[in-house]
CSV table of C-alpha atoms and ligand atoms in Angstrom, one decimal:
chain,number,residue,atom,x,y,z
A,6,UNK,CA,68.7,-7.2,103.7
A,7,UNK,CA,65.1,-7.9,102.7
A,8,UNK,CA,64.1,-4.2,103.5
A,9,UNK,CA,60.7,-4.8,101.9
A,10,UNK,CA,59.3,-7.1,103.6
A,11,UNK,CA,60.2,-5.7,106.9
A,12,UNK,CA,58.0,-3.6,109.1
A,13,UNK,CA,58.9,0.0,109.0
A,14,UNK,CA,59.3,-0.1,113.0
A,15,UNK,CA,62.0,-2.2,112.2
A,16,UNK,CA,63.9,-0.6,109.8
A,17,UNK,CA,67.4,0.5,110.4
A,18,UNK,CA,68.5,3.9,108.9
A,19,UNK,CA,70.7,2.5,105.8
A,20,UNK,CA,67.2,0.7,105.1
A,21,UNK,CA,65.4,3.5,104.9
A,22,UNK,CA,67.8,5.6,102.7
A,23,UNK,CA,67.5,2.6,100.2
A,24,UNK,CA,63.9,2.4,100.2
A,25,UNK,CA,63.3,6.0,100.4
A,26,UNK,CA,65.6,6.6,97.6
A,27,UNK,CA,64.3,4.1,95.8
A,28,UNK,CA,61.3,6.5,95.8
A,29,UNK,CA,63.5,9.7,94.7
A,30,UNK,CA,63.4,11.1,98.7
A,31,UNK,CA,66.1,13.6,99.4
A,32,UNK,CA,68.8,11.7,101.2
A,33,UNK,CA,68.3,13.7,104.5
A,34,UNK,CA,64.5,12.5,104.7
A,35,UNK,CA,65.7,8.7,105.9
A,36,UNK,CA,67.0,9.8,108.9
A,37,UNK,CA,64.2,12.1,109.7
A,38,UNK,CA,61.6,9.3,109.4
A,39,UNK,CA,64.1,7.4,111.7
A,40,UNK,CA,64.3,10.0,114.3
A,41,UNK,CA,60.1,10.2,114.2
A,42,UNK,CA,60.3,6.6,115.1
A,43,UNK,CA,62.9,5.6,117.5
A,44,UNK,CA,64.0,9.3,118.7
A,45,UNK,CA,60.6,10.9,119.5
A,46,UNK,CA,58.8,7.7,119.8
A,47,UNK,CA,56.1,8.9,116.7
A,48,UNK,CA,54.9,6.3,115.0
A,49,UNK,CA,51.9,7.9,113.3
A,50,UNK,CA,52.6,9.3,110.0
A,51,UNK,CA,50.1,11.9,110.1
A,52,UNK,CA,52.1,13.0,113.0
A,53,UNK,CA,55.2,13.5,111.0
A,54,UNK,CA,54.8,17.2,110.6
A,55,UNK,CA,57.5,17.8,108.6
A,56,UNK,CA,57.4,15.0,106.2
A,57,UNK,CA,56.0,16.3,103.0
A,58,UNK,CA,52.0,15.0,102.5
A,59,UNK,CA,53.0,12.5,99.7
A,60,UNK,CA,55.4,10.8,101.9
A,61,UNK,CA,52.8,10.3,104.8
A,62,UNK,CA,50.7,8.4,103.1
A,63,UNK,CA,53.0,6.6,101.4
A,64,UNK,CA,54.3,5.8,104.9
A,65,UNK,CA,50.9,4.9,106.1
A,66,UNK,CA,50.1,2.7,103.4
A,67,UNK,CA,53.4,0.6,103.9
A,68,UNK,CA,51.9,0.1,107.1
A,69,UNK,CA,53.4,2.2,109.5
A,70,UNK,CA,52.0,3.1,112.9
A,71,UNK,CA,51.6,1.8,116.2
A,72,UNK,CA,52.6,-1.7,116.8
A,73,UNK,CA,51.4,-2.5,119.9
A,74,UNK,CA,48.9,-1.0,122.3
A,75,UNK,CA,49.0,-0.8,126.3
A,76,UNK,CA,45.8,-2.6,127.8
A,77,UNK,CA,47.0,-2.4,131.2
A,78,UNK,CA,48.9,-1.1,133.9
A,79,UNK,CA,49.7,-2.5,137.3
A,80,UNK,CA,51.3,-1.2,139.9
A,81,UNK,CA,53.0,-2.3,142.6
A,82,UNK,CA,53.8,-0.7,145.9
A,83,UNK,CA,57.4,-0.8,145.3
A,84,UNK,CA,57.0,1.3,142.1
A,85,UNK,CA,57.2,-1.5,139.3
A,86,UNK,CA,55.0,-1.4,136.8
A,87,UNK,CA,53.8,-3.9,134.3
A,88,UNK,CA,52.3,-2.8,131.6
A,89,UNK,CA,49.9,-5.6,129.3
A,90,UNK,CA,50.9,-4.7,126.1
A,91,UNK,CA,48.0,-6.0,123.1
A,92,UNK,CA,50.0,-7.0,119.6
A,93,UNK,CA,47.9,-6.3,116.3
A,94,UNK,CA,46.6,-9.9,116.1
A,95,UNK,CA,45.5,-10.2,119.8
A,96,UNK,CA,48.2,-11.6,121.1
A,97,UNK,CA,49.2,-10.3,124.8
A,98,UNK,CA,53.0,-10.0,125.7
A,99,UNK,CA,53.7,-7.7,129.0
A,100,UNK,CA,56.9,-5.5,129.7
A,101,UNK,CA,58.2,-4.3,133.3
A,102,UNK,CA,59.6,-1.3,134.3
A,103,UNK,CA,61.6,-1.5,137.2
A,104,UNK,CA,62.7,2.0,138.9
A,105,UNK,CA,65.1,2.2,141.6
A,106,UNK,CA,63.0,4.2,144.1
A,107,UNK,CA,66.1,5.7,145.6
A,108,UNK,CA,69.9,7.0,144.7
A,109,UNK,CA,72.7,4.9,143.6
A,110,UNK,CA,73.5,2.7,146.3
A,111,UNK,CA,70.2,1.7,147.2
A,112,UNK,CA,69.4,-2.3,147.5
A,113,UNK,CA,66.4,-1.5,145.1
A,114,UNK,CA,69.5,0.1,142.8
A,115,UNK,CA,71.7,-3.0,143.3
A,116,UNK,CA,68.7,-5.1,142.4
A,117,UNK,CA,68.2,-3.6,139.3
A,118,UNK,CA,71.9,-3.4,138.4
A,119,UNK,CA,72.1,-7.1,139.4
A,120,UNK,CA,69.0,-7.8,137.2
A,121,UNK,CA,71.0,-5.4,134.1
A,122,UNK,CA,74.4,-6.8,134.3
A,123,UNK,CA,75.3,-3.3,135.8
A,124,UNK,CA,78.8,-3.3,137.0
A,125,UNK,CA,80.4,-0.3,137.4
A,126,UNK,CA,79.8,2.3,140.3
A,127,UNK,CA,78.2,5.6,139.9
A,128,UNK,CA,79.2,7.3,136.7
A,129,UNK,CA,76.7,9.9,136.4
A,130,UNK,CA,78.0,13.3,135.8
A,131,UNK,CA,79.0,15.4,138.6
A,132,UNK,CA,76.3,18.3,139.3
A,133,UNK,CA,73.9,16.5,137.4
A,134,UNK,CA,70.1,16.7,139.3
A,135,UNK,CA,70.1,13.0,140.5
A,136,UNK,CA,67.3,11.0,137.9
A,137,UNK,CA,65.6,7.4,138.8
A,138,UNK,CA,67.5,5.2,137.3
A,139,UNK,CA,64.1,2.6,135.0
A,140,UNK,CA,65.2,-0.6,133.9
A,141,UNK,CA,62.8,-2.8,131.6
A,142,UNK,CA,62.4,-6.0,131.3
A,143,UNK,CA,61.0,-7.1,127.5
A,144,UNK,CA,59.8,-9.9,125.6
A,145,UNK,CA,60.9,-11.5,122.9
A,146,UNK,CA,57.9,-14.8,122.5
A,147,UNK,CA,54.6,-15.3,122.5
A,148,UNK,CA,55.2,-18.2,124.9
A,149,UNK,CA,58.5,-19.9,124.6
A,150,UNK,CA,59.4,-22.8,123.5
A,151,UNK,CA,62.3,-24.1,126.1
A,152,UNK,CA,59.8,-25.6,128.2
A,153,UNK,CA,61.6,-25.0,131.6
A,154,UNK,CA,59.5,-26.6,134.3
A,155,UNK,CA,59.5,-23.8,136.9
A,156,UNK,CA,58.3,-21.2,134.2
A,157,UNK,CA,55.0,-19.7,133.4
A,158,UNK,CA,56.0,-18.6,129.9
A,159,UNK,CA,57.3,-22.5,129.2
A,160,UNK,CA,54.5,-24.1,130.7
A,161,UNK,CA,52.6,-21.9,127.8
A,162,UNK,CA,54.6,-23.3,125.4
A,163,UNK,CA,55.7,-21.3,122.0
A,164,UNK,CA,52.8,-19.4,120.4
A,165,UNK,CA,54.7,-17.2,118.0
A,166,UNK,CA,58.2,-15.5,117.6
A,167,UNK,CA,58.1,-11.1,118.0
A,168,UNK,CA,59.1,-8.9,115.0
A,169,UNK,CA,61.8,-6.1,116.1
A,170,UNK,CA,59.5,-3.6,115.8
A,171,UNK,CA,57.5,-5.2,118.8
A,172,UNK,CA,60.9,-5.9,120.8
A,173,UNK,CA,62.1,-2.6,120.4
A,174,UNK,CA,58.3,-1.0,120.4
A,175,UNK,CA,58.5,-2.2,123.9
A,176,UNK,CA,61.1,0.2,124.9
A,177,UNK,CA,59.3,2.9,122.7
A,178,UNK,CA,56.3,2.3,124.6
A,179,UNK,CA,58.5,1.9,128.4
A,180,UNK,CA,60.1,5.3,127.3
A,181,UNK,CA,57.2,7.1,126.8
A,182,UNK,CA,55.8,6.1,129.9
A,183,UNK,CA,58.2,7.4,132.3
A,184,UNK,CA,57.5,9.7,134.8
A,185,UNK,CA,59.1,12.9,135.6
A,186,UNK,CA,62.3,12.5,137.0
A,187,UNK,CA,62.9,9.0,135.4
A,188,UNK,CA,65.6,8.0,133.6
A,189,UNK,CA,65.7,4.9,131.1
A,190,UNK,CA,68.8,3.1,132.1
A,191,UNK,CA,68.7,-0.6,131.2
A,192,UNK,CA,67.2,-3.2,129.1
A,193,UNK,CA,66.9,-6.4,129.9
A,194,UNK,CA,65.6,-9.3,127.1
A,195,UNK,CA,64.5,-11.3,130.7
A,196,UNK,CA,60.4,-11.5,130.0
A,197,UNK,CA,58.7,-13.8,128.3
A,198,UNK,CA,60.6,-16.4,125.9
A,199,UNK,CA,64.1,-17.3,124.7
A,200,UNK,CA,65.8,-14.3,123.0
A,201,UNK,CA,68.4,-16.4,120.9
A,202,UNK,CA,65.5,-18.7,119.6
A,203,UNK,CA,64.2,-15.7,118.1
A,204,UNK,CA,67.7,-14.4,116.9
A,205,UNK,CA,67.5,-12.2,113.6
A,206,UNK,CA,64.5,-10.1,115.6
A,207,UNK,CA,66.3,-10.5,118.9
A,208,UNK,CA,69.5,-9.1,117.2
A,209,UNK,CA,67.9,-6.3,114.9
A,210,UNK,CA,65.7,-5.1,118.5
A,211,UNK,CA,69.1,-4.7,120.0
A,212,UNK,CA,70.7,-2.6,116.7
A,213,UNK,CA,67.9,-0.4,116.6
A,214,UNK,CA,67.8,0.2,120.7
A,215,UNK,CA,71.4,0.5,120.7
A,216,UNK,CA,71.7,3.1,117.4
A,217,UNK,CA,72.6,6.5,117.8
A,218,UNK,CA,70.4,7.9,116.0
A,219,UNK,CA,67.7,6.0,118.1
A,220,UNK,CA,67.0,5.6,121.5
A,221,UNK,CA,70.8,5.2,121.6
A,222,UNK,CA,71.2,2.8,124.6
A,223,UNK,CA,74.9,1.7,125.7
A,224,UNK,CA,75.7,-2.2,125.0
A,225,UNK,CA,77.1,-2.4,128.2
A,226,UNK,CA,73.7,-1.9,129.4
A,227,UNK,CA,71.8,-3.7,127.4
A,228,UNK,CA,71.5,-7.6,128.7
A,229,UNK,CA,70.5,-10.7,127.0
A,230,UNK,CA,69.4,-13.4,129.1
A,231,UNK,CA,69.6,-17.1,127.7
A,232,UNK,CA,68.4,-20.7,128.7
A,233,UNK,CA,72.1,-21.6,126.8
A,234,UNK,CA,71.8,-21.7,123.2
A,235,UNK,CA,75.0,-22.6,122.2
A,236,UNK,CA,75.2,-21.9,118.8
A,237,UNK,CA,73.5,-18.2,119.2
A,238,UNK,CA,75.6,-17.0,122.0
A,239,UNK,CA,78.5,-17.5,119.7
A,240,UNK,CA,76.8,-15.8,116.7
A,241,UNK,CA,75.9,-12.8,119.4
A,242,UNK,CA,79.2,-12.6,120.8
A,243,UNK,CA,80.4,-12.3,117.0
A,244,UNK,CA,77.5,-9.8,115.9
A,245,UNK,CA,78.3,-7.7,118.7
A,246,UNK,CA,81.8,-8.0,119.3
A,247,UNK,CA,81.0,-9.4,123.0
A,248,UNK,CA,80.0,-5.5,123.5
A,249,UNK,CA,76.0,-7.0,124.6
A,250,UNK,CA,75.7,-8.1,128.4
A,251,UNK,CA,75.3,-11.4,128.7
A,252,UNK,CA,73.1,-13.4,131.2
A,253,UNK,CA,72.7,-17.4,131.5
A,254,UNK,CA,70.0,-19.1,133.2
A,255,UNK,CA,71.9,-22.1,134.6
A,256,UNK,CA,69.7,-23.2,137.3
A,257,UNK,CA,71.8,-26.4,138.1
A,258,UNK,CA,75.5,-27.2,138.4
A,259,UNK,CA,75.1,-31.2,137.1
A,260,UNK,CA,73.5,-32.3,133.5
A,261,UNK,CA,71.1,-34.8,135.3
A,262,UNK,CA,69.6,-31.8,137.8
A,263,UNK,CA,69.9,-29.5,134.9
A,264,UNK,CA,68.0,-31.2,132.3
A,265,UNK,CA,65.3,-32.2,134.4
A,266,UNK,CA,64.7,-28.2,134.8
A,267,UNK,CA,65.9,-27.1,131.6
A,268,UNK,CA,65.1,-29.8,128.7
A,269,UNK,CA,67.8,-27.3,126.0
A,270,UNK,CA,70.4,-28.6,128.1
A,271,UNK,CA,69.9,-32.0,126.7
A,272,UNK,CA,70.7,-30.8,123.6
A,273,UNK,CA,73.1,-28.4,124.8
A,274,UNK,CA,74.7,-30.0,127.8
A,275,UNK,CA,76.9,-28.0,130.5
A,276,UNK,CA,80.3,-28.5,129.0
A,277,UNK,CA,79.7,-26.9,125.7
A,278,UNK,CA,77.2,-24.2,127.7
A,279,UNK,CA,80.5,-23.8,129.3
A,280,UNK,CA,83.3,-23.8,126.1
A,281,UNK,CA,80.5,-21.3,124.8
A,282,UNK,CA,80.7,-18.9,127.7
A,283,UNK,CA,84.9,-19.3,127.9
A,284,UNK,CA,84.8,-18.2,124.2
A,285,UNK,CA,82.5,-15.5,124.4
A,286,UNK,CA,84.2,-12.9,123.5
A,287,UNK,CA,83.8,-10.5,126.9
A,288,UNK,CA,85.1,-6.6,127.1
A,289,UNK,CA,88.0,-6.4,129.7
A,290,UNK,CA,86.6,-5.9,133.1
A,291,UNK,CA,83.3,-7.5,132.0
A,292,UNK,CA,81.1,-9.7,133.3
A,293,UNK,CA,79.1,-12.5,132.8
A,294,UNK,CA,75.9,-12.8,135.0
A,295,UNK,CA,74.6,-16.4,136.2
A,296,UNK,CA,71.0,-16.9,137.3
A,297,UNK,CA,70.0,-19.7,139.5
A,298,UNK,CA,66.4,-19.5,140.5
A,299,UNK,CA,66.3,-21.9,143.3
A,300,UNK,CA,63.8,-24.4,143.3
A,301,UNK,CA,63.1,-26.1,146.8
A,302,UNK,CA,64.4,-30.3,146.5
A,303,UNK,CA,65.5,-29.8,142.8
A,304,UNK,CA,68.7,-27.6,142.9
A,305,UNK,CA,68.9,-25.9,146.6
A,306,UNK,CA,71.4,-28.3,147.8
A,307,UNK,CA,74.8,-26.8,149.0
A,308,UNK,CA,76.6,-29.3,147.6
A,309,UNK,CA,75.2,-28.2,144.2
A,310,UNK,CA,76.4,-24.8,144.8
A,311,UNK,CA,79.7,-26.1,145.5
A,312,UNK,CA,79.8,-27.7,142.1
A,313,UNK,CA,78.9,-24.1,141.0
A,314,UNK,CA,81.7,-22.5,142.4
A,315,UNK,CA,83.9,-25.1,140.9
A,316,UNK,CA,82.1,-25.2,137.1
A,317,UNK,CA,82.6,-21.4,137.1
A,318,UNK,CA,85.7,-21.4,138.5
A,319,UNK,CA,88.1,-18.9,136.2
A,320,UNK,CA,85.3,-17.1,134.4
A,321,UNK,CA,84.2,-14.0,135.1
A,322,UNK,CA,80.9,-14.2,136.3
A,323,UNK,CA,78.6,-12.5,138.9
A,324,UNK,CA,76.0,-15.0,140.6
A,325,UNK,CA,71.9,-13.7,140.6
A,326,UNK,CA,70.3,-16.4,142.9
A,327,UNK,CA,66.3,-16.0,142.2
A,328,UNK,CA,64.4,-17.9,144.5
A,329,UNK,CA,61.2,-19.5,142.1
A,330,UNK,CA,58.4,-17.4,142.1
A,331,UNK,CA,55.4,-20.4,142.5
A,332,UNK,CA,53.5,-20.8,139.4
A,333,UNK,CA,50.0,-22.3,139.3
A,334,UNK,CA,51.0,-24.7,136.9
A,335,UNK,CA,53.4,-26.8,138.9
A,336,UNK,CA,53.9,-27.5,142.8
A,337,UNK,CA,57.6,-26.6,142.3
A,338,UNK,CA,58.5,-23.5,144.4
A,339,UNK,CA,61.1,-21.4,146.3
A,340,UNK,CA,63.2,-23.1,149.2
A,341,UNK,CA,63.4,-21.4,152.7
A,342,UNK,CA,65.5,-18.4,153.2
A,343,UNK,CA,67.8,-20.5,155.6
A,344,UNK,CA,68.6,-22.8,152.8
A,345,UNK,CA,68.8,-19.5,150.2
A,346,UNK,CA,71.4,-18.1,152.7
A,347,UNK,CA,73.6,-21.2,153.1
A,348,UNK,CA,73.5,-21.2,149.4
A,349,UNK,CA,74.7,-18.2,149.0
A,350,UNK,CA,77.1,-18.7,151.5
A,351,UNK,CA,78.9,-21.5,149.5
A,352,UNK,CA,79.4,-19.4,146.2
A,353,UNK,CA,80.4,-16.4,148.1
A,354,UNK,CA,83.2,-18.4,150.6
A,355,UNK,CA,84.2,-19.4,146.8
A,356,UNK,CA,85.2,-15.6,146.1
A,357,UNK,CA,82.1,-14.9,143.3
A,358,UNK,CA,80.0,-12.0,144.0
A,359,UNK,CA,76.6,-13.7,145.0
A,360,UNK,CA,73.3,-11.6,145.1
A,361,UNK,CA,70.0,-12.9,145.8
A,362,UNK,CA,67.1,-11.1,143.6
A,363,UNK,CA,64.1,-9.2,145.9
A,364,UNK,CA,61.2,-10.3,144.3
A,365,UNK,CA,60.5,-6.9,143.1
A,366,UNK,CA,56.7,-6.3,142.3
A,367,UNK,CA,55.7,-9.8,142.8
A,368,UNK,CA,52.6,-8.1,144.2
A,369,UNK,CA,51.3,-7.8,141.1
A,370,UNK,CA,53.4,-10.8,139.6
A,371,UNK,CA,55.7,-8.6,137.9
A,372,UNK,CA,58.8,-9.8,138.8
A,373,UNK,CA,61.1,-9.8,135.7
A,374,UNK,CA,60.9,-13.6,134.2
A,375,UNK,CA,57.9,-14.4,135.9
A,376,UNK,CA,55.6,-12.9,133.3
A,377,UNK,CA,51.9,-13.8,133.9
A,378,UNK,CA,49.8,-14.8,130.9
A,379,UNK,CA,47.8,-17.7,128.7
A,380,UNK,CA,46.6,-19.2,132.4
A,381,UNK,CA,49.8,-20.1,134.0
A,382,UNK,CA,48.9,-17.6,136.8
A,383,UNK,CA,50.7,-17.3,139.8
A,384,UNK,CA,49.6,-18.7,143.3
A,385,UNK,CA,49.9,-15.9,145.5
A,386,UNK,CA,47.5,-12.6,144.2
A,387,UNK,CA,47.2,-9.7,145.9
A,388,UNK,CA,45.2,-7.0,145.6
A,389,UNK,CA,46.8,-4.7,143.5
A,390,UNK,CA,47.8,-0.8,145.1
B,408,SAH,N1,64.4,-17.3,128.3
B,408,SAH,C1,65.4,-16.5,128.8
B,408,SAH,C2,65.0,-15.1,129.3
B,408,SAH,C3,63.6,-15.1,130.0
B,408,SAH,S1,63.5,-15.9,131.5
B,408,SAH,C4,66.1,-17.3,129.9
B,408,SAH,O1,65.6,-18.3,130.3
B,408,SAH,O2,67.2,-16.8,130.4
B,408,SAH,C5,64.4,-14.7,132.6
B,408,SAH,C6,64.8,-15.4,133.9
B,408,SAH,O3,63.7,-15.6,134.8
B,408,SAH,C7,65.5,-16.7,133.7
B,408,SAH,O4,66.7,-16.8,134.5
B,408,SAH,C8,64.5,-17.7,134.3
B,408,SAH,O5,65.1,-18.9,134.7
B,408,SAH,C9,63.8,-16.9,135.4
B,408,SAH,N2,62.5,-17.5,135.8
B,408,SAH,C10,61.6,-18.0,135.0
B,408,SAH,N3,60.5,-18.4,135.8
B,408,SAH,C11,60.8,-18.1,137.0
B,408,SAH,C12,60.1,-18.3,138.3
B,408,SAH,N4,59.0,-18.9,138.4
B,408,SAH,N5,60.8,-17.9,139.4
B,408,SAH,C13,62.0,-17.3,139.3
B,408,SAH,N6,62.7,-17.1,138.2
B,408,SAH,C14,62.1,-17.5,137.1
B,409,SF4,FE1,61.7,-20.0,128.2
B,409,SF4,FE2,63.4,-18.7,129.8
B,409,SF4,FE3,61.1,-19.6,130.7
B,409,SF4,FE4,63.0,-21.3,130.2
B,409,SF4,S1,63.0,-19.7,131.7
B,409,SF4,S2,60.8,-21.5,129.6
B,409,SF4,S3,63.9,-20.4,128.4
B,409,SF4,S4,61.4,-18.0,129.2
């Protein structure tokens, strides 16, 4: 691995040993400079109190420090918060964090299990003070390339890829803002742009999140969310061992619906999407999650839904239907909540577990894959609380 010529944010502890004994460190050192970083969230070297001087500034001049910079906070009334996060060359990406304002159960809990790929029931231990249960939603792009027409971050188009250490500074950052009582649960790679087009930084942010020695998340409840990049879902589910939650945006049951959403699916049509998702290699009692964001005259039809059930029909899947968010940028937008509920009625008569998403901190267009930015604002603004 080119340890070099990677930013110390991103470095994994077997890196670090090599470059710090390139230097003649004591072996322990490596994983003390890791635990600064990704354990305590330190990222200044000068803060690294028991690093000896020498190494500090060595560490400082390799560049090492904060990698992003909050700019702003919004809340909404529903307890999301986005935070407007300023990279080191003035680009803006933003981050959500999404807290379940009550105990397990709750719909604002099932929402954000939905939105994590959060299967299994209560598993907290017993006597333990009940904690708020965060997930955050991240960024991988500056923009994304995929172009999907119903999305504010494809409307953008691509700008520039994220290293890992902004991915994964984004749940340093998340982390560090919680608030007493808080408890981060879940990350979900559901912001702005396409996680697998941006795979080695997609795929070291998810070793470093997921690394003991780290922030030391589960897989199981981390979640990548993908437009269908055929090739990349198979090299994830290889990587990974199937161990990361997996989410698909499919959107449309048919390739001629589909593609006029979703130009990747004429390179990557349904049926391969499909042999890709049959092959990847899932954890018993596992999951995949579908997201369908219905858009109103495009894909809202029950008959569509009824090609759905029968598309999906021996996977295991659970079924997030997202009605669109309007986006200034396009007249497309969500369909009426009689025609969201006869939807949903079609999958669920199929036997798939079928949730619709709440539109969680839309007040403050927050709601995870509807990031805001580079003038595709949303329609509806409210004042924010
Ligand atoms: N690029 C990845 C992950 C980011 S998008 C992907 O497409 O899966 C996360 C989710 O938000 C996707 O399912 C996407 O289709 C959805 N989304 C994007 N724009 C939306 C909008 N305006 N309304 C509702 N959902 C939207
Ligand atoms: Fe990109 Fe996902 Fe938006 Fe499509 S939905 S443009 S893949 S971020």
């Amino acid at each position: 691995m080119r340890s070099t010529s990677l930013h110390p944010v991103a470095r994994l502890p077997e890196e670090w040993s090599a470059s710090l004994a390139a230097r003649g460190e004591r072996s322990f050192t490596a994983k003390q400079v890791f635990h600064w970083i990704h354990r305590r969230g330190v990222l200044d070297p000068a803060a690294m109190t028991n690093l000896p001087a020498r190494l500090r500034e060595h560490l400082a001049a390799e560049g090492l420090g904060e990698v992003l910079t909050p700019e702003r906070i919004h809340r909404s009334e529903d307890g999301t918060r986005k935070l407007l996060l300023r990279l080191r060359d003035g680009a803006t990406i933003e981050t959500v964090l999404l807290p379940a304002v009550s105990g397990p159960g709750s719909q604002a809990q099932l929402d954000a299990d939905a939105a994590a790929g959060d299967d299994d029931e209560d598993d907290d231990e017993a006597g333990a003070a009940p904690r708020v249960r965060v997930t955050q939603c991240i960024s991988t792009q500056v923009g994304c390339a995929m172009g999907c027409s119903f999305c504010a971050s494809g409307v953008a188009g691509l700008k520039r890829h994220l290293g890992a250490e902004e991915i994964a500074g984004q749940v340093l950052l998340g982390r560090a803002m919680l608030e007493e009582g808080e408890e981060l649960r879940n990350v979900v790679y559901m912001g702005m742009g396409e996680p697998l087009h941006n795979y080695e930084a997609t795929a070291r942010s998810l070793r470093l999140l997921t690394h003991p020695e780290g922030i030391n998340l589960s897989t199981r409840r981390v979640t990548v969310s993908t437009s269908g990049l055929v090739p990349e879902i198979a090299r994830l589910g290889a990587d990974f061992g199937g161990q990361i939650a997996l989410a698909i945006s499919l959107h449309a049951a048919d390739d001629a619906t589909r593609s006029a959403l979703m130009p990747i699916n004429r390179k990557y049509p349904l049926d391969e999407l499909l042999a890709a998702l049959r092959a990847y290699p899932l954890p018993r009692r596992r999951r995949i999650t579908i997201e369908y964001t219905l858009v109103a005259g495009q894909n809202d039809d029950p008959a569509e839904a009824r090609r759905m059930a029968k598309l999906l029909r021996g996977l295991p899947v659970k079924i997030n239907l997202i009605p669109m968010n309007p986006i200034e940028a396009s007249s497309l937008g969500p369909p009426g909540q009689d025609r969201v509920a006869a939807f949903q009625e079609v999958l669920t008569q199929a036997g798939y577990s079928c949730f619709v998403r709440r539109r969680r901190g839309d007040d403050v267009s927050a709601a995870c894959g509807q990031l805001v930015l580079l003038g595709a604002r949303p329609k509806v603004r409210r004042a924010v609380g």
